[in-house]
XYZ file of C-alpha atoms in Angstrom:
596
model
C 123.027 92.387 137.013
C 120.318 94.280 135.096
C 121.285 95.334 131.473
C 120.369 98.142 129.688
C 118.275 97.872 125.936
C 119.965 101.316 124.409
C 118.847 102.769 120.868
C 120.861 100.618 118.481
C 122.839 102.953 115.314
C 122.216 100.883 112.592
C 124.424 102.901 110.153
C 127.156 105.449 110.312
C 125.058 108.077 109.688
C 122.464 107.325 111.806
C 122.144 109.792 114.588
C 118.735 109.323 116.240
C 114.937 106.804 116.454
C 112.112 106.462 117.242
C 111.193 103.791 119.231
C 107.726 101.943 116.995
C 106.214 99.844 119.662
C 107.410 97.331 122.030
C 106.707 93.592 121.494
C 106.895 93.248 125.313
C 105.180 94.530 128.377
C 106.554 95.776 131.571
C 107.125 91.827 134.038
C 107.455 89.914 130.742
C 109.941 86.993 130.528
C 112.915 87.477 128.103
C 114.546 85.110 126.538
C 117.806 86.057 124.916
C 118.124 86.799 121.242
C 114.355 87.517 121.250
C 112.564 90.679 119.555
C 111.954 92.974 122.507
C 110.976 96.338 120.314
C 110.595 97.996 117.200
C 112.719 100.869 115.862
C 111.649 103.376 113.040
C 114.565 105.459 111.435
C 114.416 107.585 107.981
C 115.284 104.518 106.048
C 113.528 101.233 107.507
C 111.846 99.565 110.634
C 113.910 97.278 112.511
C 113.326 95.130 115.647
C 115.835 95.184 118.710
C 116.692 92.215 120.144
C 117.616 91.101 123.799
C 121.380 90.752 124.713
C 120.667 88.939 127.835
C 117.852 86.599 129.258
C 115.507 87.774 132.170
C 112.350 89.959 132.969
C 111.683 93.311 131.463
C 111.894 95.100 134.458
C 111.263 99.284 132.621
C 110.592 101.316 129.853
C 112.429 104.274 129.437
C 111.427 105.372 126.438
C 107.740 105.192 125.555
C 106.563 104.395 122.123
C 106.377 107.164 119.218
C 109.346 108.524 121.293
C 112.681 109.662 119.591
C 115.726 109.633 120.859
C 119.550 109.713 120.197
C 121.216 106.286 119.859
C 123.135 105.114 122.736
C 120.011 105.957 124.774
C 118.943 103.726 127.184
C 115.098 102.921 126.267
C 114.621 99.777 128.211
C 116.012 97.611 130.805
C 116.241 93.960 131.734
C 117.221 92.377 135.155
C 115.839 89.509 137.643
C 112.573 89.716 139.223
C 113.424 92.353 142.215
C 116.310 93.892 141.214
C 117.270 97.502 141.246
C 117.578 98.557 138.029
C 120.475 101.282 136.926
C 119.192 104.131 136.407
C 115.408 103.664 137.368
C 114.018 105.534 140.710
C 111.551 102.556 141.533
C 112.264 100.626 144.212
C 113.543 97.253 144.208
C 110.695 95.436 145.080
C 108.190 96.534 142.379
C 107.721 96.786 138.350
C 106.119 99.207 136.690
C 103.444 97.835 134.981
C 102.477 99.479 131.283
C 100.496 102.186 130.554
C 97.681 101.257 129.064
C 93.930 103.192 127.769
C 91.544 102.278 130.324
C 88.077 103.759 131.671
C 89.187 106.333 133.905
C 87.129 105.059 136.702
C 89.038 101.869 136.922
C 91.127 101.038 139.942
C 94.376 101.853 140.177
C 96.963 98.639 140.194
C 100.081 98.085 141.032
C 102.303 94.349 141.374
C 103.969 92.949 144.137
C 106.044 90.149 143.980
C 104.805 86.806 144.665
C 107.658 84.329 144.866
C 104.873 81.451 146.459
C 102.648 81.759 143.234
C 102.998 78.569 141.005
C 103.980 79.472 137.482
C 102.065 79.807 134.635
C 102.096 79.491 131.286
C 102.785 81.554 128.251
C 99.345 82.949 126.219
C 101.458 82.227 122.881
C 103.241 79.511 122.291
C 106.786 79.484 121.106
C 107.645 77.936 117.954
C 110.915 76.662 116.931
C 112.648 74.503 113.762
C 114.724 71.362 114.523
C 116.829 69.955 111.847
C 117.190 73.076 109.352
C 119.526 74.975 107.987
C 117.803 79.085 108.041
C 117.721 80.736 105.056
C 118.648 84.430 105.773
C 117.912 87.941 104.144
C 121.161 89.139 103.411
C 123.264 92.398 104.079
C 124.690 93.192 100.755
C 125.788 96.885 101.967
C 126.770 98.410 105.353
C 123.381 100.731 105.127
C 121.051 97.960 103.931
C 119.110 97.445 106.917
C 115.717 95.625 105.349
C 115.423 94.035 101.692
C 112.218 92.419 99.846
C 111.625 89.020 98.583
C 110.651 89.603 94.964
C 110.355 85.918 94.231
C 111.554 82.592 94.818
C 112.659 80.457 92.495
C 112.256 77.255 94.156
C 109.061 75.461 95.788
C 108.406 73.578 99.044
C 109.141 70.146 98.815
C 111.675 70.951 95.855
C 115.775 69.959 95.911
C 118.141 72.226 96.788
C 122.150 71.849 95.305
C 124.336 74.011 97.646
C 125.199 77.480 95.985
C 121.874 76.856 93.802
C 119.959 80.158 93.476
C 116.932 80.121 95.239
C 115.192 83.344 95.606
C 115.512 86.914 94.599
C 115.983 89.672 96.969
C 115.468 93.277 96.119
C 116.934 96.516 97.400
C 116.847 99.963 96.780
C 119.360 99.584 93.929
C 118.864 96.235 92.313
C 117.853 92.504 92.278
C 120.255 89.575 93.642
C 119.564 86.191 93.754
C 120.286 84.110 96.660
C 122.236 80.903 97.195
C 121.624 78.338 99.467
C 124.436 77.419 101.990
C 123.403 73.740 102.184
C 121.934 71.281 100.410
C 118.358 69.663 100.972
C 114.843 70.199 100.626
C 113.063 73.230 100.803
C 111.526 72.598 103.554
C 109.536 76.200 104.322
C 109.050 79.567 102.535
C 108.870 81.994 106.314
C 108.646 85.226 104.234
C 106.104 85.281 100.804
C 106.722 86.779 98.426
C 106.542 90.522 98.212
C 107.261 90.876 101.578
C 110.060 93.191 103.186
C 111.831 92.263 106.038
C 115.381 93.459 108.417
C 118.726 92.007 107.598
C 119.071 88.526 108.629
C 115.543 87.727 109.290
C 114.990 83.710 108.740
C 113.558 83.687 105.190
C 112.730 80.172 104.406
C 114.304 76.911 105.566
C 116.390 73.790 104.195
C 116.939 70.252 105.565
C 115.864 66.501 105.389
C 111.859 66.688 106.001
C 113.214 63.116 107.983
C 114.513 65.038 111.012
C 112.421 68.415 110.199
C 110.236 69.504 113.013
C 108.432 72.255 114.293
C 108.406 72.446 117.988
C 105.582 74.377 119.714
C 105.757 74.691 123.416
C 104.347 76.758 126.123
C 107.090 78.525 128.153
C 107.115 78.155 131.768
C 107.672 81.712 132.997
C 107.754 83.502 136.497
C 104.421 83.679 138.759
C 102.139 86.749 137.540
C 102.685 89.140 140.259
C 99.912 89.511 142.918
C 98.402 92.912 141.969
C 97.791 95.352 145.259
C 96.367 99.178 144.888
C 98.705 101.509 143.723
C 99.245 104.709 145.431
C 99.168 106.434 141.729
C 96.390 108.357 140.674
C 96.547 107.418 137.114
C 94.669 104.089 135.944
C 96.384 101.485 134.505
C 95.605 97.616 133.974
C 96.976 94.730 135.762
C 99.935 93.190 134.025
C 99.352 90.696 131.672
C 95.909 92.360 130.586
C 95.141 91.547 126.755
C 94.560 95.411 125.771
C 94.427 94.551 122.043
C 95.461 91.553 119.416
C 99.409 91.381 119.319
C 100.514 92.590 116.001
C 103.607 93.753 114.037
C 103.277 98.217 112.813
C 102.911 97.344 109.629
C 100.398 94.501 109.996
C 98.166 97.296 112.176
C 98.104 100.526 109.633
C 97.218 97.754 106.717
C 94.038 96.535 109.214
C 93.075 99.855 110.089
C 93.033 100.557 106.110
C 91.187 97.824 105.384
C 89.121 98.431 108.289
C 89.421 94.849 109.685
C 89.251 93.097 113.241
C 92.648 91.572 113.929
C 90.700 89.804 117.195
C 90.100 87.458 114.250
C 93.714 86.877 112.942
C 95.396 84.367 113.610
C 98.973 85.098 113.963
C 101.781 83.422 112.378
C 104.420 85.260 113.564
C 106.677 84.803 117.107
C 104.739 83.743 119.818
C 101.715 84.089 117.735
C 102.276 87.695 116.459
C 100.155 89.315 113.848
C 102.053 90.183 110.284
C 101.683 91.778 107.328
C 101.504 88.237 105.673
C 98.542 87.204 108.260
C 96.465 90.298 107.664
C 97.148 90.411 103.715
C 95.580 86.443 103.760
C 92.633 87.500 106.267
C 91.275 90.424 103.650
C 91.826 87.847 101.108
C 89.480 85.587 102.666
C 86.876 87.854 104.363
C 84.333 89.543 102.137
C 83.649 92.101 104.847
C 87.061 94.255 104.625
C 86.619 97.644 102.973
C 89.111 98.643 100.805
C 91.083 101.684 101.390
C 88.870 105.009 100.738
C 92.641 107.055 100.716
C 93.087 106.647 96.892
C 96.046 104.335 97.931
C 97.145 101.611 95.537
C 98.028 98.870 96.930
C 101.181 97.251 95.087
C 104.110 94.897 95.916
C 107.478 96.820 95.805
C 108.775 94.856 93.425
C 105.756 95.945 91.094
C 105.947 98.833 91.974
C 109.578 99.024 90.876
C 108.644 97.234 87.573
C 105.861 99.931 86.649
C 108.418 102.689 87.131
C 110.720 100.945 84.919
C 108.645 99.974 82.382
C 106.300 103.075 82.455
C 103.332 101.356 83.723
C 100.590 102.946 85.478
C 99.691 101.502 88.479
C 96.475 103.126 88.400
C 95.079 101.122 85.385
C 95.876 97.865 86.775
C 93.476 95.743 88.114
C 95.819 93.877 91.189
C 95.419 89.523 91.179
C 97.278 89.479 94.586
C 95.594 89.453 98.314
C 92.726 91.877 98.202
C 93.654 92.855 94.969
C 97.162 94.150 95.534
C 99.430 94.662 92.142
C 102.061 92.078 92.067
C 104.803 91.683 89.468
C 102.764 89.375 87.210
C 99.922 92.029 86.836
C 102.433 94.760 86.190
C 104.422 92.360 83.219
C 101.247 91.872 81.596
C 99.652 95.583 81.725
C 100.405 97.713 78.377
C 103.203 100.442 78.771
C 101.004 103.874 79.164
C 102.348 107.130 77.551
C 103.009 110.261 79.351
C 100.143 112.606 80.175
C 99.201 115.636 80.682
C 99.990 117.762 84.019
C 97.955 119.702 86.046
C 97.584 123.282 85.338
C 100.617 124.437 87.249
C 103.480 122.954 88.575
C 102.628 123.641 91.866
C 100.136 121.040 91.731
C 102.982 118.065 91.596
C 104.564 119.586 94.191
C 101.481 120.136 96.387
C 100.224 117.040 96.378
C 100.775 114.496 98.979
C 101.470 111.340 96.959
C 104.200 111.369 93.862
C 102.564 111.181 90.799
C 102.375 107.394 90.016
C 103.404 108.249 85.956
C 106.501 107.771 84.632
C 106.601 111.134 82.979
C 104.397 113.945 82.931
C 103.798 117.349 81.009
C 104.515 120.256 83.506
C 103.178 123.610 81.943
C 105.093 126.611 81.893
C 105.384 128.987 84.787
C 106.899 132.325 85.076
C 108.025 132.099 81.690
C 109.596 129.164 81.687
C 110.215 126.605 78.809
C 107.810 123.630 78.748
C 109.382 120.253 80.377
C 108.581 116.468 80.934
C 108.733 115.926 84.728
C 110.395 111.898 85.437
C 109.777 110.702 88.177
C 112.905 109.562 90.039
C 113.053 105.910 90.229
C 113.890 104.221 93.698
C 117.779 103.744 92.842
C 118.042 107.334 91.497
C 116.737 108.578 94.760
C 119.198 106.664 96.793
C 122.219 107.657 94.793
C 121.007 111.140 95.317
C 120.605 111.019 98.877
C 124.308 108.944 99.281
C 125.764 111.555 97.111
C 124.070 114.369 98.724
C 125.123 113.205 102.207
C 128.818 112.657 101.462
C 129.461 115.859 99.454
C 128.133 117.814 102.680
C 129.273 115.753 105.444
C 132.477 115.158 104.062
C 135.652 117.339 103.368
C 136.792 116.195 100.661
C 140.650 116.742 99.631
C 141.455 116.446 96.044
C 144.774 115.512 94.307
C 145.991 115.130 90.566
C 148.689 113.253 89.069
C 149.509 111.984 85.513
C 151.274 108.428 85.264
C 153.036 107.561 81.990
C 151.199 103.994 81.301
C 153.528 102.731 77.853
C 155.108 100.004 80.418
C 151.739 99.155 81.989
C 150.329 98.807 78.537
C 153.105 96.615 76.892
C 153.039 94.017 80.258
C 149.096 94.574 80.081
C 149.561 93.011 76.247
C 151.864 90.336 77.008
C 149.311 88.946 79.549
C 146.511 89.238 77.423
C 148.420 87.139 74.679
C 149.466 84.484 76.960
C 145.780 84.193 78.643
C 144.176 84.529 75.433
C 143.177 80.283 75.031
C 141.552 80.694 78.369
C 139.489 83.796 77.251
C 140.444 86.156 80.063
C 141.819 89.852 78.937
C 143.181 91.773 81.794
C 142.158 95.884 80.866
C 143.763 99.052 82.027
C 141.214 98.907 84.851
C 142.620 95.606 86.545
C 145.824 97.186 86.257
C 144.974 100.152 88.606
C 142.954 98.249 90.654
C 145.995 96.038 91.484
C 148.187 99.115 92.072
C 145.793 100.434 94.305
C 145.531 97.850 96.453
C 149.074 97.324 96.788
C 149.114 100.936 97.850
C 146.785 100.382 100.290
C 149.025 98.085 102.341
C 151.297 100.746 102.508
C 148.774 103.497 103.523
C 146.271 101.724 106.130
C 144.458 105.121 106.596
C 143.575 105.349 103.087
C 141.532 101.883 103.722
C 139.884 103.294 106.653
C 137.017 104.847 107.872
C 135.808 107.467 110.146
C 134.049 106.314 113.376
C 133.461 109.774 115.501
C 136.205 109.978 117.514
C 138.334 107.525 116.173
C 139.052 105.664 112.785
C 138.937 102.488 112.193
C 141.162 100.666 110.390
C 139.791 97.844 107.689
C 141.905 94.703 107.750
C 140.439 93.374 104.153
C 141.256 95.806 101.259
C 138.042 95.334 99.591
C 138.054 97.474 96.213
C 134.750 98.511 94.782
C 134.378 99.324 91.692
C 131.506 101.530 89.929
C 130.018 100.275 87.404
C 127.324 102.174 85.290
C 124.137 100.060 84.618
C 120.917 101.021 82.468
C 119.176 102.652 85.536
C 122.094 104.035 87.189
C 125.333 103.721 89.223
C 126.054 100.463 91.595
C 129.552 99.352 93.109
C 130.878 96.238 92.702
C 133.214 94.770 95.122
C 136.254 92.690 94.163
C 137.088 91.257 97.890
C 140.553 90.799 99.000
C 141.930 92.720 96.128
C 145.422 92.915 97.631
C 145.609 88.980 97.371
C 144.718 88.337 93.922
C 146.851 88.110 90.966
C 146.072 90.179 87.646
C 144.765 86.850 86.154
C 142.093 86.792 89.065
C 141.142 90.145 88.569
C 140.604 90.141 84.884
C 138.127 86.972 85.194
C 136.563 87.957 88.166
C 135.553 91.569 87.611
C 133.455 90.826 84.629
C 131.687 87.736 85.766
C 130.448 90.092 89.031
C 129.596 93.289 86.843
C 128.083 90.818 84.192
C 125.744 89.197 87.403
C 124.901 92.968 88.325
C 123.899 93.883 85.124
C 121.445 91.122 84.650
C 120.403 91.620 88.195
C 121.637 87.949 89.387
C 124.282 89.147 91.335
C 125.385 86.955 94.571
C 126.284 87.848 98.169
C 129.462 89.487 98.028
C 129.122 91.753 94.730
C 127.663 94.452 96.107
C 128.803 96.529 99.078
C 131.832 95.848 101.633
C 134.071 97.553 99.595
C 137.356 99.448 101.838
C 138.069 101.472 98.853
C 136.103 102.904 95.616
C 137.628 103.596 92.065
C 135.965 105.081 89.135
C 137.023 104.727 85.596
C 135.783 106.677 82.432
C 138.785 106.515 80.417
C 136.967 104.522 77.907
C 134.330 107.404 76.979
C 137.569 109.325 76.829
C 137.295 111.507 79.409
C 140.845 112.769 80.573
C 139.829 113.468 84.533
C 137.309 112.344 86.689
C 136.761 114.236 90.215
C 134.300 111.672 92.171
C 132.366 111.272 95.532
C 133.739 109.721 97.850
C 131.708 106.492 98.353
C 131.057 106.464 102.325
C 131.877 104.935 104.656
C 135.042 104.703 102.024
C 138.110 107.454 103.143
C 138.827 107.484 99.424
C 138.228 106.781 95.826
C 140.217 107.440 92.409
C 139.318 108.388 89.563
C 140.757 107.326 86.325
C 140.484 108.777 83.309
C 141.824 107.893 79.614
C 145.282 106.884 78.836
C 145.990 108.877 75.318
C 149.335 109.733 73.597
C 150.778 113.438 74.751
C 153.752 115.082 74.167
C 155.951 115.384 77.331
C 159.838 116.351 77.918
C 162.777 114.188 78.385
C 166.161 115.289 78.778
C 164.864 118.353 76.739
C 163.282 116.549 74.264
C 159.728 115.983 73.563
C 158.408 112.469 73.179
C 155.175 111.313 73.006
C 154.036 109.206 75.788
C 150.696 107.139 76.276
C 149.849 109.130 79.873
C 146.805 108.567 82.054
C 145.346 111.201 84.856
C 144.500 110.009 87.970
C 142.754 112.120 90.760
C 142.026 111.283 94.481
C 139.720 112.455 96.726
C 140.361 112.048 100.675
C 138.719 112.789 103.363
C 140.520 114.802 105.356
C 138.859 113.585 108.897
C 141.065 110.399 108.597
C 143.826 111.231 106.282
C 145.859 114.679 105.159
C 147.026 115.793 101.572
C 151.017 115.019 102.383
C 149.457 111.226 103.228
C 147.620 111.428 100.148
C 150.188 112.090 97.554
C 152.469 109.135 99.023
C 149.354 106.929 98.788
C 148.596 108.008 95.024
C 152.416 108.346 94.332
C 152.608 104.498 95.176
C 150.176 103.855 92.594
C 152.074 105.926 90.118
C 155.479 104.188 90.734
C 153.876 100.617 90.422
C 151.905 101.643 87.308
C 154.802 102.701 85.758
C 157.179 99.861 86.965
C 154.310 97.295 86.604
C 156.682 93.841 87.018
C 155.683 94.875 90.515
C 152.389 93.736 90.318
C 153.109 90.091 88.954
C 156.204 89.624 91.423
């Protein structure tokens, strides 16, 4: 039964891509699991990988192609079989297009069963006796993350839950733990180096039963080749067209203007990376270095310039052929801001962002003077998640002041009673732990909106924003709705405290069912938020202050807090809201219901 390769969705908002280049000809053997193509969306570039063993028998889709997802782009069957959807006949494969003289013959394959098999051109290379490290998924729209560093060496011990390298995404830096304990047996992935979600990253074991295995595949007969009755040239399958390399690894040759015939790839089955190319222009004293104006940085350095106010521009790079790593950027001198060009228009013009942290922009059309900063990767992200859910999303929005003088005096016996183990439980913990017990009650506020259904999240996951020196992240306090207030008040602060000092774990950031966000303590007295997708909700909480309010037609003063909800009203309606939010209200104010 032939199966179909479709256009994978890699996030919820992720509606169409392009397909990069396929690792694979047209007759190659499969092997499930294995990388069979490349695919390019607006955020990252990811590989696909087989669901099923056997022979790529067509490509629907040709590369530099986009498409929808759900489209089928490839398919995969036995030798011979009729593949859905494809008008060729059941005898034959297509073989790939490739650039040849157009005065070459015409080809086309016929199966062979009689012809012995051959073997692979690359070998494939496998670990025994290791434990993979991977690169994690700390959010459901982190597709790809970058090894800023590791913190261990080959050949060095490894404790289980031991940090061991540093990852680095769009928003911050977390260090990663190893799930075993060992030797560090291989780094896979320098340095510097960006990579998809789950990609192998280094390994750990006992370098007694570590070994690499390299062997040849056996694989089907090549197909005897007979002319086609095309008019359009194409090679015989199988023909080495050019040097098998990753996207990446082929724009940085062509910059550097160097022959990847003489790379040797490192990759699977021998494939050309980034890595491999970056070490051949290291070594060869024929590359030319990019005539573009391009600097050539590690993200991580380049994140560190933008931070510290660093120009890139005045650094000489130590790295492979003289790319800026971190090292170069931490000992550069911070630069001041310059001037601008003579209009704005030239900033906006020009094709690269301007590199400084801040510039001068002169006045135009009689407006004031101002210093143009440029937005820093995790500023850009929040503005495009913010941006996305405030127009995507119809939000509902609902008020409701809860009298807290209860809360507070439980809230104060707690804290007294925990006080020789140094955990205070704040108003926060308090409304997280109300919240999730509302959201047992009302699964669609812990939901999520999948097209044309919802799904419903069995973990009540509550994330929590927390404000950092570069911007806004979300913590996530998992399985809220199981913890007691004790729990919460010592683990919230350890995870914000890891965020902050950008050591946080797997787990702290991202996952979360449910979002709150509290400025009560800068005394604000309502706080209308974005909902944090693929979230239904979030509350905001502002301060709890003394205010006069009636009772039995007499004013008393009462220590009252605002809370407001926003919904979105694809999975859940206003009447479903105030129940949810009323919930809160009624355990918050009779709060012997969240210790019992």
């Amino acid at each position: 039964m032939a199966t179909e390769i479709e256009m994978p969705q890699m996030g919820f908002d992720m509606t169409e891509g392009t397909v990069a280049g396929w690792l694979k000809r047209v007759g190659d053997p499969i092997k499930k699991g294995e990388p069979i193509a490349e695919i390019e969306t607006d955020k990252t570039t990811i590989q696909v990988e087989a669901f099923a063993s056997g022979t790529l028998l067509s490509i629907e889709v040709e590369a530099g192609q986009k498409v929808p997802v759900k489209t089928v782009i490839g398919i995969i069957g036995a030798v011979g079989e009729l593949a859905p959807k494809s008008t060729q006949p059941p005898t034959a494969i297509a073989p790939p297009k490739v650039d040849v003289p157009a005065s070459a013959a015409a080809l086309q394959p016929a199966v062979a069963p009689s012809a012995p098999p051959v073997q692979s051109a690359q070998p494939v290379v496998s670990y025994e006796g290791a434990t993979e490290i991977e690169m994690p998924q700390m959010g459901f729209d982190m597709t790809e993350g970058t090894v800023a560093s590791w913190l261990k060496q080959e050949g060095d011990k490894i404790k289980k839950g031991e940090p061991i390298a540093e990852i680095e995404t769009d928003k911050t830096t977390i260090q990663v733990e190893a799930f075993a304990s060992g030797i560090l047996l291989k780094i896979l992935v320098q340095a510097g180096a960006k990579v998809p979600v789950k990609t192998a990253i280094g390994l750990i074991g006992d370098p007694a039963k570590f070994k690499t295995v390299s062997a040849p595949p056996t694989v089907p007969a090549v197909p005897a080749l007979k002319p086609a009755t095309s008019d359009q040239p194409v090679s015989p399958v199988g023909m080495q067209v050019s040097a098998d390399a990753t996207p990446v690894a082929r724009r940085m040759a062509e910059e550097f203007h160097l022959d990847l015939r003489k790379v040797t790839g490192t990759g699977p089955e021998g494939r050309i990376t980034k890595g491999d190319v970056e070490a051949a222009i290291a070594r060869s004293a024929d590359v030319i270095q990019p005539a573009n104006g391009r600097i050539v940085a590690s993200p991580y350095a380049r994140t560190l310039a933008a931070k510290n106010g660093v120009d890139l521009a005045t650094i000489k790079g130590t790295g492979p052929a003289g790319r800026i790593i971190a090292e170069d950027v931490l000992k550069a001198p911070k630069t001041a801001a310059v001037a601008a060009p003579a209009n704005i228009m030239a900033i906006v013009e020009s094709k690269a962002p301007p590199t400084k942290e801040a510039v001068v922009v002169a006045p135009t059309s009689g407006l004031a003077p101002a210093t143009r900063v440029a937005l820093s990767r995790m500023r850009q992200t929040i503005a495009r998640r913010m941006t996305e859910s405030k127009t995507t999303v119809p939000h509902y929005y609902l008020t409701m002041q809860v009298e807290m003088d209860a809360a507070l005096t439980l809230r104060g016996q707690i804290n007294e009673s925990l006080k020789s183990e140094g955990i205070k439980v704040s108003v926060n913990d308090l409304v997280v732990k109300a919240s999730a017990g509302a959201l047992r009650k009302f699964p669609h506020m812990n939901a999520t909106f999948a097209g044309d259904a919802i799904d419903l999240r069995e973990s009540i996951n509550i994330g929590i924003a927390v404000a950092i020196d570069s911007g806004l992240l979300v913590i996530t306090l998992k399985d809220a709705d199981k913890k007691t207030l004790k729990q919460i008040g010592a683990e919230v602060p350890m995870i914000a405290n890891r965020v902050r000092d950008g050591k946080a774990q797997t787990g702290d950031l991202g996952g979360q069912t449910f979002t709150t966000s509290n400025l009560g303590m800068h005394g604000v007295e309502s706080v209308f938020p974005i909902i944090n997708q693929p979230d239904s909700g979030i509350l905001g909480i502002g301060a709890s202050a003394p205010t006069p309010v009636v009772r039995d037609g007499q004013i008393v003063i009462r220590n009252v807090m605002s809370l407001v909800l926003a919904g979105d009203h694809r999975v859940t309606d206003g009447a479903e809201g105030a129940q949810f939010l009323g919930e809160i209200k009624r355990l918050l104010e009779n709060p012997w219901g969240l210790v019992l």
